[in-house]
Structures are given as C-alpha cells and as structure tokens.
C-alpha cells in the first residue's frame, strides 16, 4: 500500500473524529461511507477499522471530560442506554455476519448499508430542522432506557457507524437534551457499544485481515481528532454545533448515493 493511501486513511480518521467529537456522533458515520468509497477494502474491513477508530476517539474524549470534571453526562439515563446499546450492538454484529455469509456477493451488504444509512440520515436531517416544533419527552425509567439503547445499538452496529447521529436524535426526542449535552452523552453511549462490538468480533474470530500499520494510523487519527474536537466543542455554541451537524448529514447522504451504485 502506497504512502498516499496511508495518509488518506490518517486524514479521514482525524477529520471524521474532529467532527465526531464536536457533534457527538463518534465519527464512524463519516468514516464508514468515505472508506467504502475510496479505500477499495472489503465491507467487513471498513466496518472494523471504523469501529476501532471510533472507540479510540470516544475513549480519549471521555477520559479528558472526566479528568477535567466538566462532563454533562447524565449517568442515570445514559448508563442504561449504554448497556442496551452494547447488547444491541452484539445483535447487530451477528446480523451483519450472517448476511455476509449468506449473500453470494458480500459487497451487496455494502449496498444495503448505504441505502439504509441514506434514509436514516434523511430522517435525522428532517427531524433536526423541525425539532423546535416537535414535542419532546423526559424518560427516566431504566428499563425504557435499556430498550431504547438496544434499538440504537442494533441499528448502528449493523450499519457500522457507531450510532452517533441516531443517538443524538433519541437524546433530543426522548430525553429533551440540548445539542451540547446530547453530544457528550452520545459519546458515552458510543464508547460502550463499540467496545462490546469489538470484543464480540474478537471472540467470534471474525476479525478481518488488515495491515497493522493501517490500523495504527486510524487509531492515532481517532485519538488526535478526539482531542482536537473536544477542544473545539468547548469553544462553540449549540447553534454552531447544530449547523455543523446538518451540513455533515448532507455530505453523508451524497456519499451514500455514490456508494450504493458502486456496490451494485
């Protein structure tokens, strides 16, 4: 693999992690479609690299937040959400593995993922635009949080995106959080779901064949991007973060359309 491609992987992981840490989306929702479009790697390899990068970024962001004591995480809500997301993530990973083994052309899974991700992003964009006119709730029941987390984890793990944008909308709608609080709680949930997903991948022996240098670069980009994004998040107001989030949704939808036709 050439130096240029290595630098591309580093740039994608760093840039996606910066935006992911600012908006609370983890970065996987950008890493996955971009690498599908430009890397030439298998769907399984891209999903694994994305998960490793997101886990490294969220780990860094959470450690810095707790160390400085400036976290907005509501543990009574986000801990059962995170546990549910971890369990749902394992289920989503199993669905993904079964589809890969059943389809004659495994790359068709990428087309399914791209199509699903496009409509998820479209729904999230429409909700975000009209959010001020939509009634929100204040769920506190741990069992309800667990079920919501399970649905989040299943969907995000199957799509290979970490779940950030979906987490944000659920935190807006079911828990009435503002953008900055939702961003931090989303990263907390993503950390647990990605950790469980990667442990399950290792336990089932389904780790794809990936160059060690490529993986290390992605992790380094995730950590560096997480640190930079965390610093920028503290300097931006909620309106600026919201505009960045909407712009990102548009970019992801365009990439999904491209990837859908590439995989067919």
Rosetta silent file (secondary structure, phi, psi, omega in degrees, C-alpha in Angstrom):
SEQUENCE: XXXXXXXXXXXXXXXXXXXXXXXXXXXXXXXXXXXXXXXXXXXXXXXXXXXXXXXXXXXXXXXXXXXXXXXXXXXXXXXXXXXXXXXXXXXXXXXXXXXXXXXXXXXXXXXXXXXXXXXXXXXXXXXXXXXXXXXXXXXXXXXXXXXXXXXXXXXXXXXXXXXXXXXXXXXXXXXXXXXXXXXXXXXXXXXXXXXXXXXXXXXXXXXXXXXXXXXXXXXXXXXXXXXXXXXXXXXXXXXXXXXXXXXXXXXXXXXXXXXXXXXX
SCORE:     score description
SCORE:     0.000 S_00000001
   1 L     0.000  132.883 -175.933    0.000    0.000    0.000 S_00000001
   2 L   -73.984  162.612 -179.931    1.405    3.385   -1.008 S_00000001
   3 H   -61.741  -37.557 -179.385    2.249    6.265    1.307 S_00000001
   4 H   -58.827  -40.900 -179.692   -0.512    8.370   -0.245 S_00000001
   5 H   -70.115  -36.854  175.789   -3.178    5.874    0.752 S_00000001
   6 H   -60.755  -43.224  179.466   -1.818    5.673    4.301 S_00000001
   7 H   -65.142  -34.520  176.996   -2.014    9.455    4.538 S_00000001
   8 H   -63.092  -43.987  178.836   -5.567    9.317    3.230 S_00000001
   9 H   -61.476  -42.255  179.201   -6.547    6.887    5.998 S_00000001
  10 H   -63.927  -43.314 -179.168   -4.947    9.147    8.602 S_00000001
  11 H   -64.404  -41.939 -179.973   -6.701   12.235    7.204 S_00000001
  12 H   -64.351  -46.970 -177.953  -10.098   10.504    7.125 S_00000001
  13 H   -65.263  -40.918 -179.504   -9.792    9.180   10.680 S_00000001
  14 H   -68.155  -50.797 -177.873   -8.546   12.513   12.044 S_00000001
  15 H   -62.079  -44.319  179.895  -11.064   14.708   10.225 S_00000001
  16 H   -65.020  -35.722 -179.551  -14.025   12.455   10.991 S_00000001
  17 H   -72.774  -33.917  174.583  -13.013   12.233   14.653 S_00000001
  18 H   -60.264  -52.846 -179.829  -12.718   16.018   14.976 S_00000001
  19 H   -63.860  -39.436 -179.686  -16.250   16.454   13.632 S_00000001
  20 H   -62.665  -40.417  179.741  -17.452   13.434   15.609 S_00000001
  21 H   -70.863  -34.896  178.754  -16.160   14.818   18.905 S_00000001
  22 H   -66.461  -47.992 -173.065  -17.676   18.251   18.230 S_00000001
  23 H   -91.978  -11.704 -178.196  -21.130   16.935   17.313 S_00000001
  24 L    79.692   23.835 -177.011  -21.152   13.794   19.470 S_00000001
  25 L  -103.330    0.766  174.045  -21.545   11.463   16.503 S_00000001
  26 L    82.378  -30.784  179.545  -18.369    9.452   17.054 S_00000001
  27 L    99.405  -23.405 -178.306  -17.031    9.816   13.518 S_00000001
  28 H   -63.061  -30.936 -179.387  -17.974    6.350   12.289 S_00000001
  29 H   -66.941  -18.693  175.091  -20.931    7.715   10.367 S_00000001
  30 H  -100.414  -40.106 -179.390  -18.419    9.606    8.201 S_00000001
  31 H   -60.465  -46.376 -175.185  -15.506    7.140    8.227 S_00000001
  32 H   -59.100  -55.949 -178.708  -17.632    4.204    7.039 S_00000001
  33 H   -67.350  -34.615 -179.578  -19.098    5.750    3.828 S_00000001
  34 H   -66.247  -46.903  179.765  -15.876    7.606    2.937 S_00000001
  35 H   -67.976  -33.948  173.647  -13.689    4.488    3.211 S_00000001
  36 H   -58.112  -36.536 -175.103  -16.319    2.459    1.352 S_00000001
  37 H   -78.716  -35.410 -168.523  -15.983    4.992   -1.454 S_00000001
  38 H  -119.274  -14.768 -169.675  -12.196    5.399   -1.665 S_00000001
  39 L   -85.191  -30.859 -174.353  -10.321    2.591    0.125 S_00000001
  40 L    77.673    5.281  179.020  -11.033   -0.474   -2.018 S_00000001
  41 L   -83.189  164.699  178.139  -11.233   -2.560    1.184 S_00000001
  42 L   -69.578  161.967  178.664  -13.945   -5.097    1.937 S_00000001
  43 H   -59.530  -41.951 -179.118  -17.114   -4.082    3.774 S_00000001
  44 H   -64.768  -41.133 -179.267  -16.021   -6.102    6.830 S_00000001
  45 H   -65.463  -42.080  179.487  -12.559   -4.482    6.907 S_00000001
  46 H   -64.639  -42.267  179.103  -14.003   -0.959    6.677 S_00000001
  47 H   -62.004  -40.671 -179.656  -16.502   -1.672    9.461 S_00000001
  48 H   -67.663  -45.820  178.281  -13.730   -2.993   11.715 S_00000001
  49 H   -61.038  -41.543  178.783  -11.429   -0.026   11.059 S_00000001
  50 H   -61.561  -44.662 -178.988  -14.289    2.376   11.672 S_00000001
  51 H   -63.314  -42.568  179.625  -15.162    0.698   14.986 S_00000001
  52 H   -63.872  -41.553  179.893  -11.529    0.781   16.200 S_00000001
  53 H   -65.246  -45.551 -179.200  -11.187    4.461   15.301 S_00000001
  54 H   -63.729  -40.890  179.632  -14.444    5.423   16.981 S_00000001
  55 H   -63.795  -41.600  179.104  -13.548    3.504   20.136 S_00000001
  56 H   -65.298  -40.429 -179.656  -10.162    5.220   20.372 S_00000001
  57 H   -66.451  -47.349 -178.605  -11.737    8.655   19.842 S_00000001
  58 H   -67.439  -35.347  177.401  -14.532    8.191   22.369 S_00000001
  59 H   -60.126  -45.903  179.622  -12.107    6.724   24.940 S_00000001
  60 H   -62.930  -46.852 -178.276   -9.924    9.817   24.644 S_00000001
  61 H   -62.480  -43.156 -179.117  -12.860   12.227   24.827 S_00000001
  62 H   -67.082  -42.136  179.670  -14.382   10.515   27.878 S_00000001
  63 H   -60.920  -44.004 -179.648  -11.086   10.371   29.781 S_00000001
  64 H   -66.766  -39.314 -179.190  -10.445   14.069   29.216 S_00000001
  65 H   -65.628  -46.066 -179.365  -14.002   15.024   30.185 S_00000001
  66 H   -69.375  -35.310  179.424  -13.963   13.046   33.439 S_00000001
  67 H   -64.357  -39.712 -178.435  -10.444   14.187   34.296 S_00000001
  68 H   -85.465  -11.037  178.572  -11.410   17.850   33.952 S_00000001
  69 L    68.567   23.019 -178.506  -14.749   17.350   35.690 S_00000001
  70 L  -111.676   28.438 -177.637  -16.641   19.307   33.033 S_00000001
  71 L   -79.616  145.016  175.808  -18.799   16.481   31.771 S_00000001
  72 L  -104.298   16.733 -175.689  -22.518   16.946   31.029 S_00000001
  73 L   -71.278  127.540  174.816  -23.179   13.199   31.107 S_00000001
  74 L   -95.103   94.299 -172.006  -26.414   12.174   32.843 S_00000001
  75 H   -66.763  -29.896 -178.948  -25.396    8.738   34.076 S_00000001
  76 H   -63.736  -27.375  177.741  -28.836    7.777   35.391 S_00000001
  77 H   -97.222  -47.672 -170.915  -30.106    7.922   31.810 S_00000001
  78 H   -76.324  -24.519  178.464  -27.029    7.242   29.700 S_00000001
  79 H   -67.596  -50.372  174.549  -25.724    4.213   31.624 S_00000001
  80 H   -63.559  -32.827  174.497  -28.788    2.007   30.911 S_00000001
  81 H   -61.854  -42.536 -178.895  -28.799    3.415   27.363 S_00000001
  82 H   -67.164  -40.072  178.164  -25.144    2.404   27.015 S_00000001
  83 H   -63.680  -45.300  177.474  -25.768   -1.095   28.399 S_00000001
  84 H   -62.087  -39.949  179.132  -28.675   -1.565   25.997 S_00000001
  85 H   -64.652  -37.482  178.134  -26.564   -0.236   23.122 S_00000001
  86 H   -63.472  -44.601  179.625  -23.790   -2.708   23.965 S_00000001
  87 H   -68.427  -43.014  177.545  -26.237   -5.643   23.899 S_00000001
  88 H   -64.898  -33.307  178.086  -27.963   -4.376   20.763 S_00000001
  89 H   -63.023  -37.950  177.564  -24.575   -3.854   19.143 S_00000001
  90 H   -64.932  -41.664  178.358  -23.755   -7.530   19.558 S_00000001
  91 H   -63.722  -42.638  178.655  -27.080   -8.457   17.931 S_00000001
  92 H   -63.555  -37.608  178.708  -26.416   -6.068   15.043 S_00000001
  93 H   -63.865  -39.101 -179.853  -22.938   -7.520   14.584 S_00000001
  94 H   -67.997  -40.441  176.492  -24.417  -11.021   14.349 S_00000001
  95 H   -60.577  -43.864  178.600  -26.964   -9.906   11.732 S_00000001
  96 H   -61.026  -43.967 -178.702  -24.126   -8.337    9.734 S_00000001
  97 H   -64.492  -41.460 -179.782  -22.044  -11.546    9.984 S_00000001
  98 H   -65.088  -42.697  178.723  -24.969  -13.743    8.868 S_00000001
  99 H   -62.525  -40.692  178.343  -25.689  -11.518    5.868 S_00000001
 100 H   -60.551  -38.029 -177.288  -22.037  -11.621    4.820 S_00000001
 101 H   -79.851  -25.057 -175.125  -22.071  -15.421    4.910 S_00000001
 102 H   -89.196  -34.799 -176.262  -25.445  -15.842    3.168 S_00000001
 103 L   -76.754  136.306  179.592  -25.157  -13.444    0.245 S_00000001
 104 L   -62.417  -32.878  176.866  -23.294  -14.768   -2.833 S_00000001
 105 L  -117.378  105.445 -174.073  -21.641  -11.364   -3.268 S_00000001
 106 L   -63.487  -22.834 -179.468  -20.671   -9.989    0.133 S_00000001
 107 L   -68.974  -16.571  176.016  -20.289   -6.472   -1.278 S_00000001
 108 H   -63.583  -25.645  175.610  -24.084   -6.349   -1.674 S_00000001
 109 H   -60.705  -37.116  177.577  -24.165   -5.892    2.104 S_00000001
 110 H   -62.019  -37.170  177.938  -22.441   -2.574    1.479 S_00000001
 111 H   -66.190  -40.982  178.016  -25.262   -1.552   -0.854 S_00000001
 112 H   -63.491  -44.936  178.851  -27.842   -2.448    1.802 S_00000001
 113 H   -60.582  -44.714 -178.413  -25.897   -0.474    4.419 S_00000001
 114 H   -62.984  -42.339  179.769  -25.588    2.567    2.123 S_00000001
 115 H   -64.236  -47.018  179.539  -29.292    2.549    1.317 S_00000001
 116 H   -62.689  -42.435 -178.121  -30.319    2.217    4.972 S_00000001
 117 H   -64.855  -37.900  178.364  -27.851    4.893    6.049 S_00000001
 118 H   -58.234  -48.974 -176.450  -29.164    7.336    3.434 S_00000001
 119 H   -71.683  -31.555  174.671  -32.734    7.100    4.737 S_00000001
 120 H   -63.981  -45.969  179.532  -31.602    7.242    8.355 S_00000001
 121 H   -64.003  -39.145  178.498  -29.648   10.441    7.610 S_00000001
 122 H   -62.009  -45.722  178.573  -32.599   11.922    5.710 S_00000001
 123 H   -62.414  -41.431 -179.969  -34.906   11.262    8.645 S_00000001
 124 H   -66.271  -38.907  178.986  -32.415   12.719   11.107 S_00000001
 125 H   -64.272  -45.836  179.885  -31.950   15.841    8.984 S_00000001
 126 H   -62.862  -40.011  179.105  -35.706   16.438    8.720 S_00000001
 127 H   -64.874  -43.208 -177.978  -36.133   15.909   12.444 S_00000001
 128 H   -62.294  -41.201 -179.685  -33.279   18.302   13.268 S_00000001
 129 H   -64.283  -38.461 -175.504  -34.722   21.046   11.039 S_00000001
 130 L  -101.401   13.170 -172.362  -38.191   20.733   12.604 S_00000001
 131 H   -58.099  -36.942 -177.705  -37.027   19.887   16.140 S_00000001
 132 H   -65.150  -20.318 -178.925  -38.326   23.102   17.722 S_00000001
 133 H  -102.127    4.544 -178.230  -41.870   22.204   16.662 S_00000001
 134 L  -107.182  131.212  178.919  -41.766   18.605   17.854 S_00000001
 135 L   -66.403  137.448  177.924  -42.795   17.664   21.386 S_00000001
 136 L  -114.196  168.238 -175.691  -40.041   16.001   23.410 S_00000001
 137 L  -124.968  170.921  179.636  -40.121   13.709   26.443 S_00000001
 138 L  -129.636   69.518  179.907  -38.188   13.156   29.674 S_00000001
 139 L   -66.230  139.251  176.247  -37.830    9.400   30.057 S_00000001
 140 L  -132.462  -14.380 -178.608  -36.277    8.270   33.328 S_00000001
 141 L   -65.135  122.303 -176.298  -37.376    4.643   33.628 S_00000001
 142 H   -58.789  -36.832 -178.912  -34.202    2.464   33.432 S_00000001
 143 H   -66.672  -40.434  177.119  -35.990   -0.338   31.561 S_00000001
 144 H   -63.291  -39.736  177.324  -37.244    2.076   28.886 S_00000001
 145 H   -63.473  -39.464  179.930  -33.704    3.449   28.571 S_00000001
 146 H   -63.201  -44.320  179.358  -32.370   -0.098   28.212 S_00000001
 147 H   -65.000  -42.914  178.653  -34.824   -0.889   25.396 S_00000001
 148 H   -62.211  -41.594  177.921  -34.064    2.374   23.592 S_00000001
 149 H   -63.395  -38.120  178.658  -30.342    1.655   23.891 S_00000001
 150 H   -62.051  -42.711  178.129  -30.828   -1.835   22.492 S_00000001
 151 H   -65.206  -40.041  177.935  -32.545   -0.479   19.385 S_00000001
 152 H   -61.269  -47.940 -176.997  -29.783    2.114   18.959 S_00000001
 153 H   -63.973  -41.463 -179.141  -27.020   -0.459   19.282 S_00000001
 154 H   -62.290  -48.177 -177.549  -28.593   -2.930   16.867 S_00000001
 155 H   -65.878  -46.091 -175.594  -29.093   -0.358   14.125 S_00000001
 156 H   -69.796  -35.571  179.496  -25.730    1.366   14.499 S_00000001
 157 H   -68.489  -41.174  178.325  -23.746   -1.870   14.711 S_00000001
 158 H   -63.682  -40.734 -179.241  -25.344   -3.277   11.580 S_00000001
 159 H   -76.613  -17.054  178.723  -24.677   -0.047    9.698 S_00000001
 160 L    73.258   30.478 -173.291  -21.104    0.086   11.048 S_00000001
 161 L  -113.724   -2.568 -178.528  -21.375    3.756   12.029 S_00000001
 162 L    85.866  -28.234  172.279  -21.037    3.774   15.819 S_00000001
 163 L    97.959   -2.526 -172.017  -24.539    5.210   16.171 S_00000001
 164 H   -49.931  -56.180 -177.847  -23.788    8.862   16.904 S_00000001
 165 H   -60.424  -39.049  179.556  -26.429   10.652   14.776 S_00000001
 166 H   -67.271  -41.443  177.573  -29.122    8.192   15.836 S_00000001
 167 H   -57.886  -44.470 -177.564  -28.084    8.546   19.481 S_00000001
 168 H   -59.095  -47.071 -177.783  -28.361   12.328   19.232 S_00000001
 169 H   -63.523  -40.478  177.956  -31.916   12.293   17.898 S_00000001
 170 H   -63.775  -40.672  178.489  -33.020    9.838   20.595 S_00000001
 171 H   -67.552  -34.467  174.422  -31.427   12.033   23.271 S_00000001
 172 H   -64.990  -51.890 -168.406  -33.178   15.086   21.807 S_00000001
 173 H   -77.271  -47.656 -174.306  -36.578   13.416   21.470 S_00000001
 174 H   -90.169  -18.525 -174.650  -36.852   11.058   24.453 S_00000001
 175 H  -127.804    4.384  173.479  -34.695   12.929   26.969 S_00000001
 176 L    52.839   38.095  177.704  -35.054   16.612   25.929 S_00000001
 177 L   -85.162  150.006  172.799  -31.288   17.285   25.939 S_00000001
 178 L   -80.964  177.872 -171.131  -29.780   20.279   24.173 S_00000001
 179 H   -61.886  -44.714 -174.484  -27.115   19.829   21.479 S_00000001
 180 H   -71.712  -40.121  177.270  -24.014   20.060   23.684 S_00000001
 181 H   -66.076  -42.343  178.868  -25.355   17.788   26.446 S_00000001
 182 H   -62.096  -37.181 -179.557  -26.575   15.274   23.857 S_00000001
 183 H   -61.585  -45.555 -179.231  -23.139   15.289   22.195 S_00000001
 184 H   -69.368  -41.888  178.462  -21.346   14.260   25.397 S_00000001
 185 H   -66.043  -33.584  177.503  -23.942   11.664   26.377 S_00000001
 186 H   -63.337  -44.155  179.016  -23.836   10.258   22.841 S_00000001
 187 H   -62.645  -36.778  177.395  -20.058    9.709   23.051 S_00000001
 188 H   -61.500  -44.490  179.426  -20.544    7.925   26.381 S_00000001
 189 H   -67.138  -43.359 -179.059  -23.073    5.548   24.788 S_00000001
 190 H   -60.648  -39.767  179.738  -20.914    5.014   21.698 S_00000001
 191 H   -54.461  -50.216 -177.651  -17.924    4.049   23.851 S_00000001
 192 H   -68.701  -40.783 -177.969  -19.772    1.126   25.429 S_00000001
 193 H   -67.665  -39.666  179.993  -21.472   -0.054   22.232 S_00000001
 194 H   -71.358  -37.715  177.181  -18.233   -0.015   20.217 S_00000001
 195 H   -61.197  -45.048  179.585  -16.256   -1.739   22.963 S_00000001
 196 H   -65.095  -40.495 -179.867  -18.844   -4.538   23.123 S_00000001
 197 H   -62.835  -43.805 -179.349  -18.944   -4.829   19.329 S_00000001
 198 H   -69.250  -39.021  177.195  -15.153   -5.153   19.025 S_00000001
 199 H   -62.049  -39.602  179.292  -14.931   -7.670   21.869 S_00000001
 200 H   -66.780  -39.947  177.848  -17.603   -9.755   20.143 S_00000001
 201 H   -60.406  -44.155  179.091  -15.738   -9.572   16.836 S_00000001
 202 H   -67.540  -41.128 -177.584  -12.553  -10.832   18.518 S_00000001
 203 H   -64.806  -37.039 -179.211  -14.409  -13.521   20.477 S_00000001
 204 L   -85.264   -2.326  178.932  -16.068  -14.940   17.336 S_00000001
 205 L    68.549   29.004 -177.473  -12.785  -14.888   15.411 S_00000001
 206 L  -107.250   26.542  177.102  -14.240  -12.678   12.677 S_00000001
 207 L   -70.814  123.982 -178.484  -11.525  -10.012   12.687 S_00000001
 208 L   -70.654  161.956  179.240  -10.798   -9.176    9.012 S_00000001
 209 L   -78.116  110.452 -175.927   -7.294   -9.273    7.542 S_00000001
 210 L  -134.012  140.660  176.316   -5.976   -5.713    7.936 S_00000001
 211 L   -64.937  134.911 -177.840   -2.472   -4.272    7.800 S_00000001
 212 H   -60.524  -39.290 -179.607   -1.218   -3.343   11.280 S_00000001
 213 H   -62.104  -39.683  179.242    0.150   -0.006   10.052 S_00000001
 214 H   -64.035  -44.226 -179.469   -3.210    0.981    8.631 S_00000001
 215 H   -63.493  -43.976 -179.723   -4.985    0.127   11.889 S_00000001
 216 H   -63.625  -38.955  177.482   -2.468    2.077   13.999 S_00000001
 217 H   -63.932  -41.425  179.182   -2.817    5.133   11.768 S_00000001
 218 H   -63.954  -42.521  179.323   -6.606    5.035   12.089 S_00000001
 219 H   -65.554  -42.613  177.966   -6.381    4.762   15.874 S_00000001
 220 H   -61.164  -43.222  177.488   -3.840    7.602   16.036 S_00000001
 221 H   -62.892  -37.510  178.689   -6.113    9.762   13.889 S_00000001
 222 H   -64.651  -43.323 -179.866   -9.053    8.910   16.136 S_00000001
 223 H   -67.342  -47.595  179.142   -7.197    9.925   19.293 S_00000001
 224 H   -62.616  -42.389  179.112   -5.791   13.129   17.782 S_00000001
 225 H   -66.696  -36.798  178.085   -9.116   14.064   16.262 S_00000001
 226 H   -63.105  -41.370  179.144  -10.940   13.368   19.515 S_00000001
 227 H   -65.878  -44.928 -179.873   -8.633   15.714   21.413 S_00000001
 228 H   -66.420  -43.135 -179.645   -8.958   18.473   18.821 S_00000001
 229 H   -65.079  -38.291  177.748  -12.723   18.073   18.515 S_00000001
 230 H   -61.639  -43.186  179.244  -13.198   18.148   22.277 S_00000001
 231 H   -64.531  -41.486  179.593  -11.292   21.447   22.486 S_00000001
 232 H   -68.369  -37.176  179.467  -13.327   22.949   19.633 S_00000001
 233 H   -57.908  -38.275 -178.178  -16.622   21.765   21.135 S_00000001
 234 H   -70.413  -20.129 -178.527  -15.939   23.792   24.276 S_00000001
 235 H   -97.084   -8.669 -176.562  -15.449   26.955   22.191 S_00000001
 236 L  -104.273  146.170  175.504  -18.559   26.563   20.011 S_00000001
 237 L   -86.114  170.639 -175.340  -22.140   27.369   20.951 S_00000001
 238 H   -61.623  -35.059 -178.977  -25.035   24.956   20.432 S_00000001
 239 H   -65.533  -40.287  179.139  -26.234   26.749   17.265 S_00000001
 240 H   -66.840  -40.857  177.938  -22.834   26.360   15.573 S_00000001
 241 H   -63.260  -39.903 -179.967  -22.668   22.676   16.506 S_00000001
 242 H   -64.191  -41.062  178.409  -26.175   22.205   15.118 S_00000001
 243 H   -64.801  -40.853  177.621  -25.225   23.815   11.770 S_00000001
 244 H   -62.369  -41.816  178.931  -22.172   21.592   11.508 S_00000001
 245 H   -59.926  -45.450 -179.687  -24.335   18.547   12.218 S_00000001
 246 H   -65.129  -42.494  178.264  -26.798   19.439    9.451 S_00000001
 247 H   -61.837  -39.617  179.306  -24.041   20.044    6.930 S_00000001
 248 H   -64.045  -38.947  178.809  -22.476   16.721    7.776 S_00000001
 249 H   -59.652  -41.589  179.191  -25.774   14.907    7.218 S_00000001
 250 H   -63.421  -42.673  178.861  -25.949   16.332    3.697 S_00000001
 251 H   -62.681  -44.722 -178.254  -22.399   15.216    2.881 S_00000001
 252 H   -63.686  -40.582  179.546  -23.046   11.705    4.206 S_00000001
 253 H   -62.373  -40.884  178.874  -26.231   11.339    2.168 S_00000001
 254 H   -63.825  -41.668  178.948  -24.377   12.278   -1.037 S_00000001
 255 H   -65.706  -37.343  179.417  -21.641    9.714   -0.297 S_00000001
 256 H   -62.076  -41.300  178.218  -24.279    7.054    0.423 S_00000001
 257 H   -61.333  -45.930  178.604  -25.852    7.546   -3.008 S_00000001
 258 H   -59.817  -47.269 -177.370  -22.435    7.158   -4.638 S_00000001
 259 H   -65.690  -36.134 -179.560  -21.595    4.033   -2.616 S_00000001
 260 H   -57.859  -45.633 -179.421  -24.960    2.415   -3.321 S_00000001
 261 H   -74.037  -28.834  177.145  -24.312    2.435   -7.069 S_00000001
 262 H   -67.394  -37.164 -176.439  -20.677    1.390   -6.575 S_00000001
 263 H   -79.312  -23.048 -177.860  -21.681   -1.720   -4.631 S_00000001
 264 L   -68.105    0.000    0.000  -24.404   -2.861   -7.067 S_00000001
